PDB file of C-alpha atoms in Angstrom:
ATOM      1  CA  MET A  30       7.616   9.274  -8.944  1.00  0.00           C
ATOM      2  CA  GLU A  31       9.457   5.893  -7.978  1.00  0.00           C
ATOM      3  CA  ILE A  32      11.064   7.306  -4.727  1.00  0.00           C
ATOM      4  CA  LEU A  33       7.139   8.281  -3.911  1.00  0.00           C
ATOM      5  CA  THR A  34       5.864   4.771  -4.742  1.00  0.00           C
ATOM      6  CA  TRP A  35       8.706   3.230  -2.443  1.00  0.00           C
ATOM      7  CA  ALA A  36       7.895   5.399   0.575  1.00  0.00           C
ATOM      8  CA  THR A  37       3.940   4.281   0.574  1.00  0.00           C
ATOM      9  CA  GLY A  38       5.482   0.692   0.950  1.00  0.00           C
ATOM     10  CA  LEU A  39       6.594   2.124   4.165  1.00  0.00           C
ATOM     11  CA  PRO A  40       5.037   1.643   7.438  1.00  0.00           C
ATOM     12  CA  LEU A  41       3.781   4.781   8.898  1.00  0.00           C
ATOM     13  CA  PRO A  42       5.876   5.583  11.779  1.00  0.00           C
ATOM     14  CA  LEU A  43       9.419   4.336  10.093  1.00  0.00           C
ATOM     15  CA  LEU A  44       8.310   6.609   7.311  1.00  0.00           C
ATOM     16  CA  PHE A  45       7.784   9.414   9.924  1.00  0.00           C
ATOM     17  CA  LEU A  46      10.997   9.136  11.885  1.00  0.00           C
ATOM     18  CA  MET A  47      13.200   8.370   8.660  1.00  0.00           C
ATOM     19  CA  PHE A  48      11.630  12.190   7.562  1.00  0.00           C
ATOM     20  CA  VAL A  49      12.348  13.716  11.253  1.00  0.00           C
ATOM     21  CA  VAL A  50      16.087  12.370  10.494  1.00  0.00           C
ATOM     22  CA  LEU A  51      15.883  14.052   7.103  1.00  0.00           C
ATOM     23  CA  CYS A  52      14.744  17.409   8.406  1.00  0.00           C
ATOM     24  CA  PHE A  53      17.401  17.657  10.886  1.00  0.00           C
ATOM     25  CA  ILE A  54      20.519  17.013   8.568  1.00  0.00           C
ATOM     26  CA  PRO A  55      19.943  20.501   6.736  1.00  0.00           C
ATOM     27  CA  LEU A  56      19.455  21.954   9.980  1.00  0.00           C
ATOM     28  CA  GLU A  57      22.317  20.241  11.975  1.00  0.00           C
ATOM     29  CA  ALA A  58      24.710  21.126   8.693  1.00  0.00           C
ATOM     30  CA  PHE A  59      23.161  24.826   8.630  1.00  0.00           C
ATOM     31  CA  SER A  60      23.599  24.890  12.559  1.00  0.00           C
ATOM     32  CA  VAL A  61      27.596  24.519  12.224  1.00  0.00           C
ATOM     33  CA  VAL A  62      27.991  27.000   9.538  1.00  0.00           C
ATOM     34  CA  SER A  63      26.100  29.363  11.893  1.00  0.00           C
ATOM     35  CA  ARG A  64      28.409  28.705  14.599  1.00  0.00           C
ATOM     36  CA  ARG A  65      31.483  30.529  12.937  1.00  0.00           C
ATOM     37  CA  PHE A  66      29.024  33.600  12.806  1.00  0.00           C
ATOM     38  CA  ASP A  67      29.896  36.323  16.101  1.00  0.00           C
ATOM     39  CA  PRO A  68      27.054  36.038  18.513  1.00  0.00           C
ATOM     40  CA  LYS A  69      27.480  39.911  19.284  1.00  0.00           C
ATOM     41  CA  ASP A  70      26.435  40.604  15.967  1.00  0.00           C
ATOM     42  CA  ARG A  71      22.965  41.142  15.061  1.00  0.00           C
ATOM     43  CA  THR A  72      23.136  43.168  11.798  1.00  0.00           C
ATOM     44  CA  ASN A  73      21.359  40.241  10.102  1.00  0.00           C
ATOM     45  CA  ASP A  74      18.477  39.282  12.852  1.00  0.00           C
ATOM     46  CA  ASN A  75      15.844  41.696  10.430  1.00  0.00           C
ATOM     47  CA  ILE A  76      16.865  39.701   7.162  1.00  0.00           C
ATOM     48  CA  GLY A  77      17.141  36.278   8.549  1.00  0.00           C
ATOM     49  CA  ARG A  78      13.342  37.036  10.463  1.00  0.00           C
ATOM     50  CA  ALA A  79      11.996  37.841   7.000  1.00  0.00           C
ATOM     51  CA  SER A  80      13.805  35.612   4.879  1.00  0.00           C
ATOM     52  CA  LEU A  81      12.088  32.801   8.103  1.00  0.00           C
ATOM     53  CA  ALA A  82       8.734  34.359   7.884  1.00  0.00           C
ATOM     54  CA  PHE A  83       8.696  34.569   4.285  1.00  0.00           C
ATOM     55  CA  LEU A  84      10.110  30.661   3.528  1.00  0.00           C
ATOM     56  CA  SER A  85       7.531  29.414   6.269  1.00  0.00           C
ATOM     57  CA  SER A  86       4.713  30.869   4.822  1.00  0.00           C
ATOM     58  CA  ALA A  87       5.548  29.766   1.495  1.00  0.00           C
ATOM     59  CA  PHE A  88       6.749  25.810   3.328  1.00  0.00           C
ATOM     60  CA  ILE A  89       3.097  26.258   4.412  1.00  0.00           C
ATOM     61  CA  PHE A  90       0.859  27.150   1.333  1.00  0.00           C
ATOM     62  CA  VAL A  91       3.133  24.454  -0.639  1.00  0.00           C
ATOM     63  CA  GLY A  92       2.102  21.841   1.938  1.00  0.00           C
ATOM     64  CA  ALA A  93      -1.791  22.632   2.430  1.00  0.00           C
ATOM     65  CA  PHE A  94      -2.355  22.798  -1.546  1.00  0.00           C
ATOM     66  CA  THR A  95      -0.551  19.487  -1.587  1.00  0.00           C
ATOM     67  CA  ILE A  96      -2.048  17.633   1.068  1.00  0.00           C
ATOM     68  CA  ILE A  97      -5.590  18.924   0.017  1.00  0.00           C
ATOM     69  CA  THR A  98      -4.690  18.454  -3.884  1.00  0.00           C
ATOM     70  CA  SER A  99      -3.896  15.010  -3.088  1.00  0.00           C
ATOM     71  CA  TYR A 100      -7.327  14.492  -0.833  1.00  0.00           C
ATOM     72  CA  ASN A 101      -9.244  15.613  -3.917  1.00  0.00           C
ATOM     73  CA  GLU A 102      -7.967  13.384  -6.030  1.00  0.00           C
ATOM     74  CA  ASP A 103      -8.604  10.562  -4.166  1.00  0.00           C
ATOM     75  CA  ALA A 104     -11.501  11.712  -3.027  1.00  0.00           C
ATOM     76  CA  ARG A 105     -12.608  11.883  -6.807  1.00  0.00           C
ATOM     77  CA  LEU A 106     -11.401   8.175  -7.684  1.00  0.00           C
ATOM     78  CA  HIS A 107     -13.664   6.888  -4.669  1.00  0.00           C
ATOM     79  CA  ALA A 108     -16.605   8.775  -6.443  1.00  0.00           C
ATOM     80  CA  ALA A 109     -15.868   7.215  -9.389  1.00  0.00           C
ATOM     81  CA  GLY A 110     -15.203   3.895  -8.301  1.00  0.00           C
ATOM     82  CA  GLU A 111     -19.063   4.040  -6.427  1.00  0.00           C
ATOM     83  CA  HIS A 112     -20.615   5.652  -9.557  1.00  0.00           C
ATOM     84  CA  GLU A 113     -19.774   2.409 -11.322  1.00  0.00           C
ATOM     85  CA  VAL A 114     -21.156   0.081  -8.461  1.00  0.00           C
ATOM     86  CA  VAL A 115     -24.062   2.054  -9.028  1.00  0.00           C
ATOM     87  CA  ALA A 116     -24.172   1.895 -12.630  1.00  0.00           C
ATOM     88  CA  ALA A 117     -23.440  -2.195 -12.555  1.00  0.00           C
ATOM     89  CA  GLN A 118     -26.441  -1.968 -10.215  1.00  0.00           C
ATOM     90  CA  THR A 119     -28.937  -0.381 -12.798  1.00  0.00           C
ATOM     91  CA  LEU A 120     -27.517  -2.909 -15.251  1.00  0.00           C
ATOM     92  CA  MET A 121     -28.691  -6.176 -13.366  1.00  0.00           C
ATOM     93  CA  ARG A 122     -31.765  -4.164 -12.914  1.00  0.00           C
ATOM     94  CA  GLU A 123     -32.526  -3.235 -16.562  1.00  0.00           C
ATOM     95  CA  VAL A 124     -31.374  -6.859 -17.383  1.00  0.00           C
ATOM     96  CA  ARG A 125     -33.815  -8.416 -14.449  1.00  0.00           C
ATOM     97  CA  GLN A 126     -36.962  -6.607 -16.375  1.00  0.00           C
ATOM     98  CA  LEU A 127     -36.023  -7.648 -19.921  1.00  0.00           C
ATOM     99  CA  ALA A 128     -34.827 -11.443 -18.876  1.00  0.00           C
ATOM    100  CA  PRO A 129     -35.724 -12.251 -15.442  1.00  0.00           C
ATOM    101  CA  THR A 130     -34.071 -15.879 -15.640  1.00  0.00           C
ATOM    102  CA  ASP A 131     -31.590 -15.197 -17.293  1.00  0.00           C
ATOM    103  CA  SER A 132     -27.920 -16.121 -15.308  1.00  0.00           C
ATOM    104  CA  THR A 133     -25.915 -15.094 -18.164  1.00  0.00           C
ATOM    105  CA  VAL A 134     -25.382 -10.934 -17.428  1.00  0.00           C
ATOM    106  CA  ARG A 135     -25.496 -11.761 -13.789  1.00  0.00           C
ATOM    107  CA  LEU A 136     -22.724 -14.186 -14.448  1.00  0.00           C
ATOM    108  CA  ALA A 137     -20.840 -11.622 -16.678  1.00  0.00           C
ATOM    109  CA  VAL A 138     -21.374  -9.233 -14.551  1.00  0.00           C
ATOM    110  CA  SER A 139     -19.648 -10.971 -11.660  1.00  0.00           C
ATOM    111  CA  ASP A 140     -16.498 -12.234 -13.412  1.00  0.00           C
ATOM    112  CA  TYR A 141     -15.679  -8.822 -14.638  1.00  0.00           C
ATOM    113  CA  ALA A 142     -16.586  -7.252 -11.070  1.00  0.00           C
ATOM    114  CA  GLU A 143     -14.132 -10.014  -9.391  1.00  0.00           C
ATOM    115  CA  ALA A 144     -11.758  -8.935 -11.725  1.00  0.00           C
ATOM    116  CA  VAL A 145     -11.792  -5.512 -11.169  1.00  0.00           C
ATOM    117  CA  LEU A 146     -11.357  -6.374  -7.504  1.00  0.00           C
ATOM    118  CA  ARG A 147      -8.111  -8.583  -7.904  1.00  0.00           C
ATOM    119  CA  GLY A 148      -6.832  -6.155 -10.953  1.00  0.00           C
ATOM    120  CA  GLU A 149      -7.543  -2.294 -10.630  1.00  0.00           C
ATOM    121  CA  THR A 150      -8.577  -1.281  -6.626  1.00  0.00           C
ATOM    122  CA  GLY A 151      -4.895  -2.244  -5.491  1.00  0.00           C
ATOM    123  CA  ASN A 152      -5.265  -5.193  -3.348  1.00  0.00           C
ATOM    124  CA  GLY A 153      -2.030  -6.228  -5.263  1.00  0.00           C
ATOM    125  CA  GLY A 154      -0.301  -2.577  -4.533  1.00  0.00           C
ATOM    126  CA  VAL A 155      -0.720  -1.312  -7.396  1.00  0.00           C
ATOM    127  CA  LEU A 156      -3.351   0.708  -9.163  1.00  0.00           C
ATOM    128  CA  ALA A 157      -3.245   0.653 -12.562  1.00  0.00           C
ATOM    129  CA  PRO A 158      -5.701  -0.443 -15.808  1.00  0.00           C
ATOM    130  CA  SER A 159      -5.622  -4.631 -15.530  1.00  0.00           C
ATOM    131  CA  ASN A 160      -6.308  -6.728 -18.934  1.00  0.00           C
ATOM    132  CA  GLU A 161      -7.645  -9.328 -17.376  1.00  0.00           C
ATOM    133  CA  ALA A 162     -10.630  -6.874 -16.179  1.00  0.00           C
ATOM    134  CA  GLU A 163     -10.753  -4.848 -19.589  1.00  0.00           C
ATOM    135  CA  ASP A 164     -11.621  -8.333 -21.091  1.00  0.00           C
ATOM    136  CA  ALA A 165     -13.781  -9.213 -18.351  1.00  0.00           C
ATOM    137  CA  PHE A 166     -15.768  -6.283 -19.454  1.00  0.00           C
ATOM    138  CA  GLY A 167     -15.244  -7.299 -22.900  1.00  0.00           C
ATOM    139  CA  VAL A 168     -17.121 -10.473 -22.294  1.00  0.00           C
ATOM    140  CA  LEU A 169     -19.853  -8.623 -20.482  1.00  0.00           C
ATOM    141  CA  GLU A 170     -20.407  -6.097 -23.199  1.00  0.00           C
ATOM    142  CA  THR A 171     -20.842  -9.349 -25.769  1.00  0.00           C
ATOM    143  CA  VAL A 172     -23.351 -11.291 -23.149  1.00  0.00           C
ATOM    144  CA  ALA A 173     -25.421  -7.934 -22.518  1.00  0.00           C
ATOM    145  CA  VAL A 174     -25.854  -7.092 -26.477  1.00  0.00           C
ATOM    146  CA  ASP A 175     -26.907 -11.039 -27.569  1.00  0.00           C
ATOM    147  CA  LEU A 176     -29.266 -10.830 -24.746  1.00  0.00           C
ATOM    148  CA  THR A 177     -30.912  -7.793 -26.528  1.00  0.00           C
ATOM    149  CA  GLU A 178     -30.867  -9.538 -29.765  1.00  0.00           C
ATOM    150  CA  ARG A 179     -32.795 -12.371 -28.601  1.00  0.00           C
ATOM    151  CA  PRO A 180     -36.060 -12.909 -30.796  1.00  0.00           C
ATOM    152  CA  GLY A 181     -39.249 -11.775 -28.883  1.00  0.00           C
ATOM    153  CA  THR A 182     -37.152  -9.089 -27.016  1.00  0.00           C
ATOM    154  CA  ASP A 183     -38.797  -6.307 -25.824  1.00  0.00           C
ATOM    155  CA  THR A 184     -37.559  -3.383 -27.923  1.00  0.00           C
ATOM    156  CA  TYR A 185     -37.747  -0.452 -25.164  1.00  0.00           C
ATOM    157  CA  ARG A 186     -35.883  -3.045 -22.225  1.00  0.00           C
ATOM    158  CA  ALA A 187     -33.434  -3.691 -24.381  1.00  0.00           C
ATOM    159  CA  GLY A 188     -32.947   0.084 -25.121  1.00  0.00           C
ATOM    160  CA  GLU A 189     -32.681   0.308 -21.657  1.00  0.00           C
ATOM    161  CA  VAL A 190     -29.892  -2.042 -21.268  1.00  0.00           C
ATOM    162  CA  LEU A 191     -28.171  -1.195 -24.182  1.00  0.00           C
ATOM    163  CA  ASP A 192     -27.874   2.406 -22.621  1.00  0.00           C
ATOM    164  CA  SER A 193     -27.031   0.732 -19.167  1.00  0.00           C
ATOM    165  CA  ILE A 194     -23.741  -1.434 -20.857  1.00  0.00           C
ATOM    166  CA  ASN A 195     -22.928   1.912 -22.387  1.00  0.00           C
ATOM    167  CA  ASP A 196     -23.010   3.909 -18.671  1.00  0.00           C
ATOM    168  CA  LEU A 197     -21.187   1.285 -17.127  1.00  0.00           C
ATOM    169  CA  LYS A 198     -18.393   1.544 -19.774  1.00  0.00           C
ATOM    170  CA  LEU A 199     -18.307   5.161 -19.243  1.00  0.00           C
ATOM    171  CA  ALA A 200     -18.163   4.902 -15.567  1.00  0.00           C
ATOM    172  CA  ARG A 201     -15.243   2.056 -16.248  1.00  0.00           C
ATOM    173  CA  GLN A 202     -12.876   4.908 -18.202  1.00  0.00           C
ATOM    174  CA  GLU A 203     -13.878   7.426 -15.540  1.00  0.00           C
ATOM    175  CA  ARG A 204     -12.444   5.053 -12.576  1.00  0.00           C
ATOM    176  CA  LEU A 205      -9.465   4.207 -15.061  1.00  0.00           C
ATOM    177  CA  GLY A 206      -8.789   8.003 -15.574  1.00  0.00           C
ATOM    178  CA  GLU A 207      -9.301   8.814 -12.328  1.00  0.00           C
ATOM    179  CA  LEU A 208      -6.358   5.949 -11.527  1.00  0.00           C
ATOM    180  CA  GLY A 209      -3.737   7.969 -13.498  1.00  0.00           C
ATOM    181  CA  ASN A 210      -4.366  10.975 -11.762  1.00  0.00           C
ATOM    182  CA  THR A 211      -1.357  10.954  -8.855  1.00  0.00           C
ATOM    183  CA  ILE A 212       0.069  14.026  -7.829  1.00  0.00           C
ATOM    184  CA  ALA A 213       2.405  15.649 -10.090  1.00  0.00           C
ATOM    185  CA  LEU A 214       5.955  14.850  -9.120  1.00  0.00           C
ATOM    186  CA  PRO A 215       6.822  18.531  -9.404  1.00  0.00           C
ATOM    187  CA  LEU A 216       4.489  20.072  -6.911  1.00  0.00           C
ATOM    188  CA  VAL A 217       6.188  16.955  -4.610  1.00  0.00           C
ATOM    189  CA  ALA A 218       9.633  18.430  -5.681  1.00  0.00           C
ATOM    190  CA  LEU A 219       8.507  21.572  -4.889  1.00  0.00           C
ATOM    191  CA  LEU A 220       7.267  20.666  -1.786  1.00  0.00           C
ATOM    192  CA  LEU A 221      10.466  19.449  -0.698  1.00  0.00           C
ATOM    193  CA  VAL A 222      12.723  21.881  -1.925  1.00  0.00           C
ATOM    194  CA  MET A 223      10.823  24.324  -0.024  1.00  0.00           C
ATOM    195  CA  ALA A 224      10.881  22.360   3.298  1.00  0.00           C
ATOM    196  CA  ALA A 225      14.828  22.095   2.261  1.00  0.00           C
ATOM    197  CA  LEU A 226      15.476  26.017   2.261  1.00  0.00           C
ATOM    198  CA  ASN A 227      12.775  26.381   5.508  1.00  0.00           C
ATOM    199  CA  LEU A 228      14.995  24.189   7.542  1.00  0.00           C
ATOM    200  CA  SER A 229      18.252  25.472   6.454  1.00  0.00           C
ATOM    201  CA  GLY A 230      16.764  29.167   7.081  1.00  0.00           C
ATOM    202  CA  ILE A 231      16.547  28.050  10.457  1.00  0.00           C
ATOM    203  CA  GLY A 232      19.850  26.598  11.145  1.00  0.00           C
ATOM    204  CA  LEU A 233      21.939  29.667   9.654  1.00  0.00           C
ATOM    205  CA  PHE A 234      19.315  31.954  11.253  1.00  0.00           C
ATOM    206  CA  PRO A 235      19.183  33.220  14.496  1.00  0.00           C
ATOM    207  CA  SER A 236      22.734  32.746  15.110  1.00  0.00           C
ATOM    208  CA  GLY A 237      22.262  34.421  19.002  1.00  0.00           C
ATOM    209  CA  THR A 238      24.063  32.716  21.788  1.00  0.00           C
ATOM    210  CA  SER A 239      20.884  30.688  23.158  1.00  0.00           C
ATOM    211  CA  ARG A 240      21.912  27.611  21.120  1.00  0.00           C
ATOM    212  CA  GLY A 241      19.228  25.632  23.431  1.00  0.00           C
ATOM    213  CA  LEU A 242      16.271  27.499  22.114  1.00  0.00           C
ATOM    214  CA  LYS A 243      17.582  27.012  18.795  1.00  0.00           C
ATOM    215  CA  ARG A 244      17.683  23.708  18.944  1.00  0.00           C
ATOM    216  CA  THR A 245      13.864  23.236  20.092  1.00  0.00           C
ATOM    217  CA  TYR A 246      12.877  25.448  17.960  1.00  0.00           C
ATOM    218  CA  THR A 247      14.677  23.239  15.391  1.00  0.00           C
ATOM    219  CA  PHE A 248      13.152  19.559  16.699  1.00  0.00           C
ATOM    220  CA  VAL A 249       9.442  21.610  16.963  1.00  0.00           C
ATOM    221  CA  VAL A 250      10.104  22.353  12.900  1.00  0.00           C
ATOM    222  CA  ALA A 251      11.793  18.880  11.872  1.00  0.00           C
ATOM    223  CA  VAL A 252       8.458  17.580  13.617  1.00  0.00           C
ATOM    224  CA  ALA A 253       6.183  19.817  12.190  1.00  0.00           C
ATOM    225  CA  VAL A 254       7.979  19.501   8.512  1.00  0.00           C
ATOM    226  CA  ALA A 255       7.959  15.992   8.532  1.00  0.00           C
ATOM    227  CA  SER A 256       4.320  15.337   9.889  1.00  0.00           C
ATOM    228  CA  MET A 257       3.644  17.180   6.496  1.00  0.00           C
ATOM    229  CA  LEU A 258       5.426  15.219   4.192  1.00  0.00           C
ATOM    230  CA  THR A 259       3.839  12.160   5.821  1.00  0.00           C
ATOM    231  CA  SER A 260       0.532  13.566   5.193  1.00  0.00           C
ATOM    232  CA  VAL A 261       1.322  13.613   1.493  1.00  0.00           C
ATOM    233  CA  VAL A 262       2.785  10.222   1.214  1.00  0.00           C
ATOM    234  CA  LEU A 263      -0.229   8.652   3.419  1.00  0.00           C
ATOM    235  CA  LEU A 264      -2.595  10.280   0.754  1.00  0.00           C
ATOM    236  CA  GLU A 265      -1.170   9.112  -1.835  1.00  0.00           C
ATOM    237  CA  SER A 266      -0.610   5.464  -0.389  1.00  0.00           C
ATOM    238  CA  VAL A 267      -2.203   2.989  -2.519  1.00  0.00           C
ATOM    239  CA  GLN A 268      -3.231   1.329   1.348  1.00  0.00           C
ATOM    240  CA  PHE A 269      -4.705   4.173   2.190  1.00  0.00           C
ATOM    241  CA  ILE A 270      -7.062   4.286  -1.424  1.00  0.00           C
ATOM    242  CA  GLN A 271      -7.422   0.665  -1.052  1.00  0.00           C
ATOM    243  CA  SER A 272     -10.337   0.354   1.488  1.00  0.00           C
ATOM    244  CA  GLY A 273     -12.164   3.068  -0.177  1.00  0.00           C
ATOM    245  CA  LEU A 274     -11.957   1.955  -3.487  1.00  0.00           C
ATOM    246  CA  ALA A 275     -12.279  -2.108  -2.681  1.00  0.00           C
ATOM    247  CA  LEU A 276     -15.330  -1.941  -0.118  1.00  0.00           C
ATOM    248  CA  PRO A 277     -18.216  -0.991  -2.471  1.00  0.00           C
ATOM    249  CA  LEU A 278     -17.194  -3.521  -4.931  1.00  0.00           C
ATOM    250  CA  GLU A 279     -17.022  -6.059  -2.252  1.00  0.00           C
ATOM    251  CA  SER A 280     -20.913  -5.528  -0.931  1.00  0.00           C
ATOM    252  CA  PHE A 281     -21.722  -5.144  -4.685  1.00  0.00           C
ATOM    253  CA  ILE A 282     -20.188  -8.756  -5.016  1.00  0.00           C
ATOM    254  CA  SER A 283     -21.325 -10.312  -2.475  1.00  0.00           C
ATOM    255  CA  ASP A 284     -24.910  -9.241  -3.054  1.00  0.00           C
ATOM    256  CA  LEU A 285     -24.342 -10.093  -6.903  1.00  0.00           C
ATOM    257  CA  ASN A 286     -23.680 -13.597  -5.731  1.00  0.00           C
ATOM    258  CA  GLY A 287     -26.442 -13.765  -2.942  1.00  0.00           C
ATOM    259  CA  ARG A 288     -23.895 -14.032   0.067  1.00  0.00           C
TER     260      ARG A 288
END
């Protein structure tokens, strides 16, 4: 997983070119081996075509599944972040109805939102729970509970505030749970193995006399494989996730502070 994390920090064009170069290694290595074959011997053509058809189909399936899984993980994380913002907005609405002149909860919500933005949306290059945000939420929860326990407080409205803070807590837990839902390393490893097998098979077959046609075909395949691998890394990158996760929070903070 460290390799995937490192790859997500590279510029996209550089990453794509790196994958293209890596794709040519097995292609060229096995192509050299295939030069020892007798160009007049066509007995392995049927096996070669069948093997390539199977390997190509398997790679396309695994690649498509990996890309779709990555996209769905990102969508769930963004949805969880938006849900948390909605829960915070609901809390503020209930607090205003309970205590229109109170500013303690608003300040605590603002501090919490700022802590989440700094430490848990990827602004620092890492998507992980933040102790600062956890502490800020603890302060927010305490302030909200204290507000509901003031003498003369409307019991019904106090209950709505408590329900709202509980909903916000659940929304936070949901978002933090999605932070750890990065695509499984075995799935990425399987994709790389399938790519290597597919490229190696193309390097070996067909072993006919048209080397120019074979090299053109291998170049097209290398670009296609590199594009698929780059797509997976892009969907798992902090840079891709951060914008969609931070924008709703930034808008909420702006509205909260009257900016």
